[in-house]
């Protein structure tokens, strides 16, 4: 397959333009400017709210003036992650894409199809003059990937449509009608560094090449978490030898499973050979434990320069806390028809060391509000017991649409008409902005779908090219059918 085979061409043309625009979360200014200019250049009513969300209205085509207004919605920011040895600046460099069989991917970075492909679909519809549809509101929200602050900051009345189609799902053939809610927990360990005992030997250990993934969609796939893996090693060694921590850095995004990490620690010099042996044995055991999901682990342990260390009590408490905190799936849905769906989970997402503090970020998800709070409080309590300063945000709500609502039924019927098979109508453990919209706009009827993506939030992210045409055809038929 070559670039001339990318269909629909108008969507991939827009996607290429989007991927030339820097758009990290919280730094979407250039994308906001691009979208605003796009609307105005095409003579369309365009609004930017005080949060930075962009809305572009397009009138109905002839014969569809009496159709209800449909909102098409996607987010403009992207997760910015790259391979450790790739030189790339997400604040100015364009994403470099290439075709690998039926997949579109990027050279050493995240692809940005989450949710750039949703943006591209909206722009292609706005630019077209040969698509039949009722009144449209195309909405592009900012900062979805970190705090959903675009959707959170949107005021009631910005959108006026009766139906909303969220284009931020990642499996063609699946129509999502519910999502999990979530919270974030941040633990900070404060300290004043001190000199290690004179006879201590310093190590630098690292692991990389883990698969990682989305902390919602992939949390049930038993993928190794770099922070938890390194935490296990540190815990074992601390219990045996009383190590002193210098630094610990791993993970970047709150909604990604960390793929690599580095620790610097010190141990009594007479124990350094035992530590080396333990490292080799531990690495082999972990590789065997994750031999199905993480087949490219790379381990390194080498000497490091002598440097100030974290005080013993703080070092020990932090290591014990990381060992103790829950990570992964906590509970599955209780309903028999949803027993395959994760109900509640937690992901320890990043750890960052500065001169006088170490900050640990984790995220909890659940479609049951009481269990979300329970899981978040469990994480909070573990870090509090370890002496950390703990902060939690308000989080975001879960969402559920009636499976028999007009937009769900229309989406199902349109899919069957096109592809002669039933789509799956599902819930998703990831968070979607639909949860926040459902609070601000309780009367809007919503669904979510999109083309097939794999390994989102990682440099392995890829888009299954043929599914973009399928989603495009499906969406256009819904626009024609949804007349209630």
mmCIF file of C-alpha atoms in Angstrom, residues 129-355:
data_model
loop_
_atom_site.group_PDB
_atom_site.id
_atom_site.type_symbol
_atom_site.label_atom_id
_atom_site.label_comp_id
_atom_site.label_asym_id
_atom_site.label_seq_id
_atom_site.Cartn_x
_atom_site.Cartn_y
_atom_site.Cartn_z
ATOM 1 C CA UNK A 129 -19.763 20.215 -0.709
ATOM 2 C CA UNK A 130 -21.068 16.781 -1.715
ATOM 3 C CA UNK A 131 -22.217 15.289 1.611
ATOM 4 C CA UNK A 132 -25.862 15.239 2.675
ATOM 5 C CA UNK A 133 -26.480 16.237 6.281
ATOM 6 C CA UNK A 134 -28.583 18.303 8.631
ATOM 7 C CA UNK A 135 -27.190 21.210 10.666
ATOM 8 C CA UNK A 136 -23.756 20.354 12.079
ATOM 9 C CA UNK A 137 -21.691 21.589 14.993
ATOM 10 C CA UNK A 138 -18.098 20.392 14.766
ATOM 11 C CA UNK A 139 -16.438 20.699 18.165
ATOM 12 C CA UNK A 140 -12.724 20.362 18.896
ATOM 13 C CA UNK A 141 -11.825 20.258 22.596
ATOM 14 C CA UNK A 142 -8.406 20.926 24.090
ATOM 15 C CA UNK A 143 -6.391 19.156 26.789
ATOM 16 C CA UNK A 144 -8.306 15.888 26.783
ATOM 17 C CA UNK A 145 -5.260 13.737 27.413
ATOM 18 C CA UNK A 146 -4.181 15.212 30.739
ATOM 19 C CA UNK A 147 -7.134 16.623 32.665
ATOM 20 C CA UNK A 148 -10.056 16.872 30.214
ATOM 21 C CA UNK A 149 -9.905 20.562 31.043
ATOM 22 C CA UNK A 150 -11.376 21.561 27.672
ATOM 23 C CA UNK A 151 -14.582 19.618 28.283
ATOM 24 C CA UNK A 152 -14.514 20.584 31.966
ATOM 25 C CA UNK A 153 -14.249 24.281 31.128
ATOM 26 C CA UNK A 154 -16.929 24.278 28.436
ATOM 27 C CA UNK A 155 -19.989 26.195 29.587
ATOM 28 C CA UNK A 156 -23.562 25.028 28.952
ATOM 29 C CA UNK A 157 -24.902 26.581 25.783
ATOM 30 C CA UNK A 158 -21.663 26.443 23.790
ATOM 31 C CA UNK A 159 -23.046 23.394 21.961
ATOM 32 C CA UNK A 160 -26.711 23.392 20.936
ATOM 33 C CA UNK A 161 -27.155 20.087 19.107
ATOM 34 C CA UNK A 162 -29.587 17.321 20.007
ATOM 35 C CA UNK A 163 -27.198 14.447 19.271
ATOM 36 C CA UNK A 164 -23.445 14.062 19.737
ATOM 37 C CA UNK A 165 -21.072 11.662 18.012
ATOM 38 C CA UNK A 166 -17.720 11.412 19.765
ATOM 39 C CA UNK A 167 -14.978 10.338 17.324
ATOM 40 C CA UNK A 168 -12.443 9.253 19.940
ATOM 41 C CA UNK A 169 -12.867 5.478 20.104
ATOM 42 C CA UNK A 170 -10.335 3.004 18.828
ATOM 43 C CA UNK A 171 -11.994 -0.147 17.500
ATOM 44 C CA UNK A 172 -13.997 -0.132 14.271
ATOM 45 C CA UNK A 173 -17.206 -2.106 14.538
ATOM 46 C CA UNK A 174 -17.748 -1.130 18.152
ATOM 47 C CA UNK A 175 -20.235 1.543 19.211
ATOM 48 C CA UNK A 176 -19.594 2.778 22.719
ATOM 49 C CA UNK A 177 -22.418 3.976 24.943
ATOM 50 C CA UNK A 178 -20.647 4.206 28.318
ATOM 51 C CA UNK A 179 -17.242 4.973 29.788
ATOM 52 C CA UNK A 180 -15.472 4.941 33.125
ATOM 53 C CA UNK A 181 -14.989 7.920 35.379
ATOM 54 C CA UNK A 182 -11.600 8.699 36.843
ATOM 55 C CA UNK A 183 -9.464 10.483 39.427
ATOM 56 C CA UNK A 184 -5.796 11.343 39.757
ATOM 57 C CA UNK A 185 -3.653 10.910 42.885
ATOM 58 C CA UNK A 186 -0.354 12.769 43.282
ATOM 59 C CA UNK A 187 2.024 11.919 46.124
ATOM 60 C CA UNK A 188 5.036 14.110 46.922
ATOM 61 C CA UNK A 189 7.879 13.024 49.203
ATOM 62 C CA UNK A 190 9.808 16.026 50.544
ATOM 63 C CA UNK A 191 13.338 15.753 51.952
ATOM 64 C CA UNK A 192 16.766 17.336 52.368
ATOM 65 C CA UNK A 193 19.534 15.281 50.839
ATOM 66 C CA UNK A 194 22.489 13.982 52.833
ATOM 67 C CA UNK A 195 25.775 12.255 52.214
ATOM 68 C CA UNK A 196 25.764 8.473 52.031
ATOM 69 C CA UNK A 197 28.109 6.496 54.289
ATOM 70 C CA UNK A 198 31.659 6.546 52.923
ATOM 71 C CA UNK A 199 31.769 2.826 52.157
ATOM 72 C CA UNK A 200 28.652 2.845 49.915
ATOM 73 C CA UNK A 201 28.731 1.837 46.244
ATOM 74 C CA UNK A 202 26.439 3.559 43.737
ATOM 75 C CA UNK A 203 24.413 1.818 41.011
ATOM 76 C CA UNK A 204 22.345 3.024 38.068
ATOM 77 C CA UNK A 205 19.698 0.516 36.974
ATOM 78 C CA UNK A 206 17.281 0.804 34.084
ATOM 79 C CA UNK A 207 14.675 -1.116 32.169
ATOM 80 C CA UNK A 208 13.261 -0.212 28.762
ATOM 81 C CA UNK A 209 11.485 -1.802 25.809
ATOM 82 C CA UNK A 210 8.262 -2.545 27.689
ATOM 83 C CA UNK A 211 5.061 -2.460 25.688
ATOM 84 C CA UNK A 212 3.243 0.111 27.821
ATOM 85 C CA UNK A 213 -0.099 1.266 26.474
ATOM 86 C CA UNK A 214 -3.259 3.123 27.440
ATOM 87 C CA UNK A 215 -3.984 2.867 31.154
ATOM 88 C CA UNK A 216 -7.691 2.362 30.440
ATOM 89 C CA UNK A 217 -7.864 0.233 27.316
ATOM 90 C CA UNK A 218 -4.785 -1.869 28.101
ATOM 91 C CA UNK A 219 -4.864 -2.148 31.888
ATOM 92 C CA UNK A 220 -6.288 -5.687 31.721
ATOM 93 C CA UNK A 221 -3.656 -7.018 29.321
ATOM 94 C CA UNK A 222 -1.089 -7.856 32.051
ATOM 95 C CA UNK A 223 1.589 -5.602 30.616
ATOM 96 C CA UNK A 224 4.578 -4.790 32.763
ATOM 97 C CA UNK A 225 4.628 -1.399 34.469
ATOM 98 C CA UNK A 226 8.207 -0.067 34.621
ATOM 99 C CA UNK A 227 7.632 1.700 37.944
ATOM 100 C CA UNK A 228 6.182 -1.344 39.636
ATOM 101 C CA UNK A 229 8.901 -3.604 38.207
ATOM 102 C CA UNK A 230 11.726 -1.385 39.449
ATOM 103 C CA UNK A 231 9.866 -0.909 42.730
ATOM 104 C CA UNK A 232 9.814 -4.647 43.294
ATOM 105 C CA UNK A 233 13.567 -4.846 42.856
ATOM 106 C CA UNK A 234 14.207 -1.892 45.146
ATOM 107 C CA UNK A 235 11.914 -3.339 47.806
ATOM 108 C CA UNK A 236 13.666 -6.702 47.768
ATOM 109 C CA UNK A 237 17.113 -5.156 47.990
ATOM 110 C CA UNK A 238 16.110 -2.654 50.652
ATOM 111 C CA UNK A 239 14.703 -5.395 52.857
ATOM 112 C CA UNK A 240 17.960 -7.351 52.556
ATOM 113 C CA UNK A 241 20.641 -4.673 52.488
ATOM 114 C CA UNK A 242 19.152 -1.307 53.454
ATOM 115 C CA UNK A 243 19.789 0.628 50.246
ATOM 116 C CA UNK A 244 19.741 4.418 49.873
ATOM 117 C CA UNK A 245 17.766 5.936 47.010
ATOM 118 C CA UNK A 246 19.240 8.769 44.942
ATOM 119 C CA UNK A 247 16.717 9.183 42.128
ATOM 120 C CA UNK A 248 13.898 7.394 40.373
ATOM 121 C CA UNK A 249 12.461 8.545 37.056
ATOM 122 C CA UNK A 250 9.887 6.736 34.958
ATOM 123 C CA UNK A 251 6.751 7.465 32.950
ATOM 124 C CA UNK A 252 5.466 10.659 31.370
ATOM 125 C CA UNK A 253 1.673 10.710 30.991
ATOM 126 C CA UNK A 254 -0.921 10.059 33.676
ATOM 127 C CA UNK A 255 -2.944 7.882 31.279
ATOM 128 C CA UNK A 256 -0.134 5.675 29.969
ATOM 129 C CA UNK A 257 1.464 2.539 31.389
ATOM 130 C CA UNK A 258 5.166 3.474 31.815
ATOM 131 C CA UNK A 259 7.461 1.658 29.376
ATOM 132 C CA UNK A 260 10.884 2.501 30.774
ATOM 133 C CA UNK A 261 12.524 3.775 33.916
ATOM 134 C CA UNK A 262 15.808 4.495 35.660
ATOM 135 C CA UNK A 263 16.884 4.240 39.304
ATOM 136 C CA UNK A 264 20.050 5.406 41.028
ATOM 137 C CA UNK A 265 20.758 3.951 44.473
ATOM 138 C CA UNK A 266 23.578 3.146 46.855
ATOM 139 C CA UNK A 267 24.390 0.076 48.933
ATOM 140 C CA UNK A 268 27.150 -0.952 51.264
ATOM 141 C CA UNK A 269 30.176 -1.773 49.096
ATOM 142 C CA UNK A 270 30.493 -5.249 50.585
ATOM 143 C CA UNK A 271 27.030 -6.087 49.158
ATOM 144 C CA UNK A 272 27.569 -4.872 45.580
ATOM 145 C CA UNK A 273 28.248 -8.343 44.160
ATOM 146 C CA UNK A 274 25.105 -9.691 45.798
ATOM 147 C CA UNK A 275 23.107 -6.788 44.272
ATOM 148 C CA UNK A 276 24.506 -7.569 40.807
ATOM 149 C CA UNK A 277 23.539 -11.215 41.175
ATOM 150 C CA UNK A 278 20.078 -10.279 42.451
ATOM 151 C CA UNK A 279 19.566 -7.920 39.478
ATOM 152 C CA UNK A 280 20.375 -10.606 36.927
ATOM 153 C CA UNK A 281 18.156 -13.135 38.646
ATOM 154 C CA UNK A 282 15.307 -10.649 39.047
ATOM 155 C CA UNK A 283 15.498 -9.578 35.389
ATOM 156 C CA UNK A 284 15.255 -13.178 34.233
ATOM 157 C CA UNK A 285 12.261 -13.827 36.492
ATOM 158 C CA UNK A 286 10.401 -10.741 35.303
ATOM 159 C CA UNK A 287 11.097 -11.548 31.655
ATOM 160 C CA UNK A 288 9.606 -14.987 32.244
ATOM 161 C CA UNK A 289 6.628 -13.504 34.100
ATOM 162 C CA UNK A 290 5.805 -11.219 31.164
ATOM 163 C CA UNK A 291 7.036 -13.493 28.359
ATOM 164 C CA UNK A 292 3.743 -13.134 26.452
ATOM 165 C CA UNK A 293 3.087 -9.395 26.693
ATOM 166 C CA UNK A 294 6.565 -7.840 26.957
ATOM 167 C CA UNK A 295 9.061 -9.632 24.755
ATOM 168 C CA UNK A 296 11.619 -6.858 24.216
ATOM 169 C CA UNK A 297 12.680 -5.915 27.752
ATOM 170 C CA UNK A 298 16.188 -4.494 28.042
ATOM 171 C CA UNK A 299 17.929 -4.359 31.421
ATOM 172 C CA UNK A 300 21.020 -2.461 32.473
ATOM 173 C CA UNK A 301 22.892 -2.178 35.775
ATOM 174 C CA UNK A 302 26.118 -0.207 35.992
ATOM 175 C CA UNK A 303 28.132 1.820 38.466
ATOM 176 C CA UNK A 304 27.233 5.444 39.111
ATOM 177 C CA UNK A 305 29.018 8.460 40.523
ATOM 178 C CA UNK A 306 28.800 9.155 44.209
ATOM 179 C CA UNK A 307 26.159 11.781 45.017
ATOM 180 C CA UNK A 308 23.860 12.948 47.855
ATOM 181 C CA UNK A 309 21.108 10.498 48.791
ATOM 182 C CA UNK A 310 17.538 10.622 50.036
ATOM 183 C CA UNK A 311 17.335 10.267 53.842
ATOM 184 C CA UNK A 312 17.020 6.649 54.946
ATOM 185 C CA UNK A 313 13.503 6.884 56.381
ATOM 186 C CA UNK A 314 12.111 8.681 53.312
ATOM 187 C CA UNK A 315 13.884 6.285 50.963
ATOM 188 C CA UNK A 316 12.486 3.248 52.755
ATOM 189 C CA UNK A 317 8.954 4.619 53.085
ATOM 190 C CA UNK A 318 8.801 5.602 49.425
ATOM 191 C CA UNK A 319 10.012 2.196 48.232
ATOM 192 C CA UNK A 320 7.550 0.422 50.515
ATOM 193 C CA UNK A 321 4.694 2.613 49.317
ATOM 194 C CA UNK A 322 5.370 1.869 45.641
ATOM 195 C CA UNK A 323 5.505 -1.839 46.459
ATOM 196 C CA UNK A 324 2.224 -1.572 48.371
ATOM 197 C CA UNK A 325 -0.010 0.550 46.150
ATOM 198 C CA UNK A 326 -2.577 -1.263 44.056
ATOM 199 C CA UNK A 327 -1.823 -1.379 40.329
ATOM 200 C CA UNK A 328 -3.840 -2.940 37.533
ATOM 201 C CA UNK A 329 -7.360 -4.322 37.627
ATOM 202 C CA UNK A 330 -9.141 -4.036 40.962
ATOM 203 C CA UNK A 331 -12.614 -5.275 39.951
ATOM 204 C CA UNK A 332 -14.513 -6.488 36.881
ATOM 205 C CA UNK A 333 -18.091 -5.518 36.059
ATOM 206 C CA UNK A 334 -20.650 -7.551 37.953
ATOM 207 C CA UNK A 335 -23.317 -7.697 35.230
ATOM 208 C CA UNK A 336 -23.122 -11.034 33.427
ATOM 209 C CA UNK A 337 -23.279 -9.440 29.963
ATOM 210 C CA UNK A 338 -20.402 -7.091 30.912
ATOM 211 C CA UNK A 339 -18.262 -9.549 32.865
ATOM 212 C CA UNK A 340 -15.441 -9.036 30.337
ATOM 213 C CA UNK A 341 -15.267 -5.269 31.078
ATOM 214 C CA UNK A 342 -12.972 -3.787 33.714
ATOM 215 C CA UNK A 343 -14.972 -1.927 36.352
ATOM 216 C CA UNK A 344 -12.220 -0.437 38.533
ATOM 217 C CA UNK A 345 -8.469 -0.078 38.071
ATOM 218 C CA UNK A 346 -5.422 1.950 39.038
ATOM 219 C CA UNK A 347 -2.214 2.775 37.191
ATOM 220 C CA UNK A 348 0.926 4.196 38.761
ATOM 221 C CA UNK A 349 1.908 6.357 35.842
ATOM 222 C CA UNK A 350 4.987 8.443 36.581
ATOM 223 C CA UNK A 351 7.668 9.135 39.145
ATOM 224 C CA UNK A 352 9.935 12.157 38.896
ATOM 225 C CA UNK A 353 12.894 13.105 41.086
ATOM 226 C CA UNK A 354 13.966 16.674 41.787
ATOM 227 C CA UNK A 355 16.583 18.026 44.187
#
